[in-house]
mmCIF file of C-alpha atoms in Angstrom:
data_model
loop_
_atom_site.group_PDB
_atom_site.id
_atom_site.type_symbol
_atom_site.label_atom_id
_atom_site.label_comp_id
_atom_site.label_asym_id
_atom_site.label_seq_id
_atom_site.Cartn_x
_atom_site.Cartn_y
_atom_site.Cartn_z
ATOM 1 C CA GLY A 1 76.669 157.104 128.649
ATOM 2 C CA GLU A 2 78.839 154.045 129.280
ATOM 3 C CA GLU A 3 75.825 151.686 129.333
ATOM 4 C CA LYS A 4 74.641 153.092 126.026
ATOM 5 C CA GLU A 5 78.098 152.641 124.513
ATOM 6 C CA LEU A 6 78.343 149.051 125.828
ATOM 7 C CA GLY A 7 74.866 148.243 124.529
ATOM 8 C CA GLY A 8 75.742 149.768 121.166
ATOM 9 C CA SER A 9 78.898 147.669 120.826
ATOM 10 C CA LEU A 10 76.972 144.504 121.726
ATOM 11 C CA LEU A 11 74.359 145.336 119.123
ATOM 12 C CA LYS A 12 77.104 145.974 116.577
ATOM 13 C CA ARG A 13 78.809 142.642 117.364
ATOM 14 C CA ASN A 14 75.459 140.874 117.121
ATOM 15 C CA ALA A 15 74.782 142.534 113.762
ATOM 16 C CA ASP A 16 78.280 141.550 112.568
ATOM 17 C CA ARG A 17 77.623 137.927 113.571
ATOM 18 C CA LYS A 18 74.321 137.947 111.717
ATOM 19 C CA GLN A 19 76.064 139.368 108.648
ATOM 20 C CA ASN A 20 78.776 136.692 108.873
ATOM 21 C CA LEU A 21 76.106 133.983 109.067
ATOM 22 C CA ALA A 22 74.300 135.561 106.109
ATOM 23 C CA ASP A 23 77.579 135.629 104.144
ATOM 24 C CA LEU A 24 78.202 131.989 105.012
ATOM 25 C CA LYS A 25 74.699 131.036 103.887
ATOM 26 C CA THR A 26 75.201 132.928 100.628
ATOM 27 C CA TRP A 27 78.522 131.158 100.041
ATOM 28 C CA TRP A 28 76.974 127.762 100.712
ATOM 29 C CA ASP A 29 73.925 128.374 98.542
ATOM 30 C CA GLY A 30 76.136 129.898 95.859
ATOM 31 C CA ALA A 31 77.629 126.491 95.082
ATOM 32 C CA PHE A 32 74.232 125.191 93.993
ATOM 33 C CA GLN A 33 72.903 126.202 90.606
ATOM 34 C CA ARG A 34 69.382 125.148 89.781
ATOM 35 C CA HIS A 35 69.204 122.998 86.653
ATOM 36 C CA SER A 36 66.759 120.541 85.104
ATOM 37 C CA HIS A 37 66.971 116.773 85.457
ATOM 38 C CA SER A 38 67.980 116.395 81.825
ATOM 39 C CA SER A 39 70.614 119.127 81.885
ATOM 40 C CA ALA A 40 74.090 118.608 80.433
ATOM 41 C CA LYS A 41 75.534 118.427 83.980
ATOM 42 C CA ASN A 42 73.202 115.593 84.991
ATOM 43 C CA ILE A 43 73.759 113.694 81.748
ATOM 44 C CA LEU A 44 77.539 113.970 82.203
ATOM 45 C CA ASN A 45 77.256 112.780 85.826
ATOM 46 C CA ALA A 46 75.073 109.831 84.782
ATOM 47 C CA ALA A 47 77.583 108.877 82.084
ATOM 48 C CA LEU A 48 80.421 109.046 84.623
ATOM 49 C CA VAL A 49 78.505 106.787 87.013
ATOM 50 C CA ILE A 50 77.701 104.273 84.277
ATOM 51 C CA PHE A 51 81.024 104.258 82.436
ATOM 52 C CA GLY A 52 83.336 105.016 85.365
ATOM 53 C CA ALA A 53 83.359 101.406 86.522
ATOM 54 C CA LEU A 54 84.008 99.937 83.065
ATOM 55 C CA PRO A 55 87.832 100.068 83.275
ATOM 56 C CA THR A 56 87.759 98.154 86.566
ATOM 57 C CA VAL A 57 85.352 95.579 85.164
ATOM 58 C CA GLY A 58 87.490 95.288 82.030
ATOM 59 C CA ILE A 59 90.668 94.760 84.040
ATOM 60 C CA ALA A 60 88.942 92.139 86.215
ATOM 61 C CA VAL A 61 87.662 90.202 83.181
ATOM 62 C CA TRP A 62 91.085 90.434 81.500
ATOM 63 C CA VAL A 63 92.949 89.218 84.619
ATOM 64 C CA LEU A 64 90.479 86.422 85.400
ATOM 65 C CA SER A 65 90.640 85.108 81.842
ATOM 66 C CA CYS A 66 94.290 84.080 82.239
ATOM 67 C CA ASN A 67 95.306 80.537 83.110
ATOM 68 C CA PRO A 68 95.429 80.487 86.931
ATOM 69 C CA THR A 69 97.517 77.306 87.111
ATOM 70 C CA PRO A 70 101.278 77.815 87.162
ATOM 71 C CA ASN A 71 103.065 76.164 84.239
ATOM 72 C CA ASN A 72 105.158 73.766 86.311
ATOM 73 C CA GLY A 73 102.417 72.815 88.776
ATOM 74 C CA ASN A 74 104.089 74.443 91.789
ATOM 75 C CA VAL A 75 101.673 75.699 94.391
ATOM 76 C CA ASP A 76 104.373 77.327 96.495
ATOM 77 C CA ASP A 77 103.742 81.076 96.715
ATOM 78 C CA LEU A 78 107.346 82.047 96.058
ATOM 79 C CA HIS A 79 107.578 79.929 92.895
ATOM 80 C CA THR A 80 104.128 81.071 91.793
ATOM 81 C CA MET A 81 105.074 84.744 92.141
ATOM 82 C CA LYS A 82 108.438 84.203 90.409
ATOM 83 C CA GLU A 83 106.740 82.344 87.592
ATOM 84 C CA ALA A 84 104.000 84.955 87.315
ATOM 85 C CA TYR A 85 106.583 87.728 87.210
ATOM 86 C CA GLU A 86 108.547 85.961 84.484
ATOM 87 C CA SER A 87 105.563 84.848 82.399
ATOM 88 C CA SER A 88 103.256 87.845 81.978
ATOM 89 C CA PHE A 89 101.953 90.993 83.583
ATOM 90 C CA ARG A 90 98.442 89.541 83.630
ATOM 91 C CA SER A 91 99.432 86.440 85.602
ATOM 92 C CA LEU A 92 101.335 88.679 88.031
ATOM 93 C CA LEU A 93 98.110 90.619 88.577
ATOM 94 C CA TYR A 94 96.255 87.337 89.058
ATOM 95 C CA TRP A 95 98.661 85.877 91.615
ATOM 96 C CA SER A 96 99.296 89.069 93.574
ATOM 97 C CA PRO A 97 96.077 90.630 94.923
ATOM 98 C CA LEU A 98 98.026 93.521 96.460
ATOM 99 C CA PHE A 99 99.630 94.342 93.106
ATOM 100 C CA LEU A 100 96.224 94.051 91.411
ATOM 101 C CA ILE A 101 94.617 96.441 93.901
ATOM 102 C CA ASN A 102 97.435 98.959 93.470
ATOM 103 C CA PHE A 103 97.266 98.705 89.683
ATOM 104 C CA VAL A 104 93.484 99.181 89.586
ATOM 105 C CA PHE A 105 93.773 102.083 92.043
ATOM 106 C CA PHE A 106 96.416 103.691 89.813
ATOM 107 C CA ILE A 107 94.206 103.328 86.732
ATOM 108 C CA ASN A 108 91.031 104.571 88.461
ATOM 109 C CA VAL A 109 92.398 107.381 90.603
ATOM 110 C CA ASP A 110 95.493 108.667 88.839
ATOM 111 C CA ILE A 111 94.460 108.263 85.228
ATOM 112 C CA ILE A 112 90.643 108.288 85.119
ATOM 113 C CA PHE A 113 90.212 111.077 87.696
ATOM 114 C CA TYR A 114 92.755 113.126 85.733
ATOM 115 C CA ILE A 115 90.734 112.624 82.550
ATOM 116 C CA ILE A 116 87.495 113.479 84.377
ATOM 117 C CA GLY A 117 89.164 116.604 85.736
ATOM 118 C CA LEU A 118 89.910 117.708 82.180
ATOM 119 C CA LEU A 119 86.211 117.560 81.222
#
């Protein structure tokens, strides 16, 4: 009797494991929904890929179009940063790569991802 009971509990545990694996497979496959290549989801994703980089490209073109030479001819970093800070936001972005990276990250991640999340 005890062997039968032990064998029964092992079979039950094995069946429970198989059910758990089946549930996991169902959960994983449940995230995928079959759709055509020209579905609204794919068109939206393609538009995000194409237009998602435009703000970064626009910021880069805008920053690089400023006059990179400081007004007084100083090449000292401290004077360049002070002058950039006092002259314009764009020249500050040009002369401070760390500030530029943080600004572009803020635009792309905080603002654009928020907008994409609203779609």
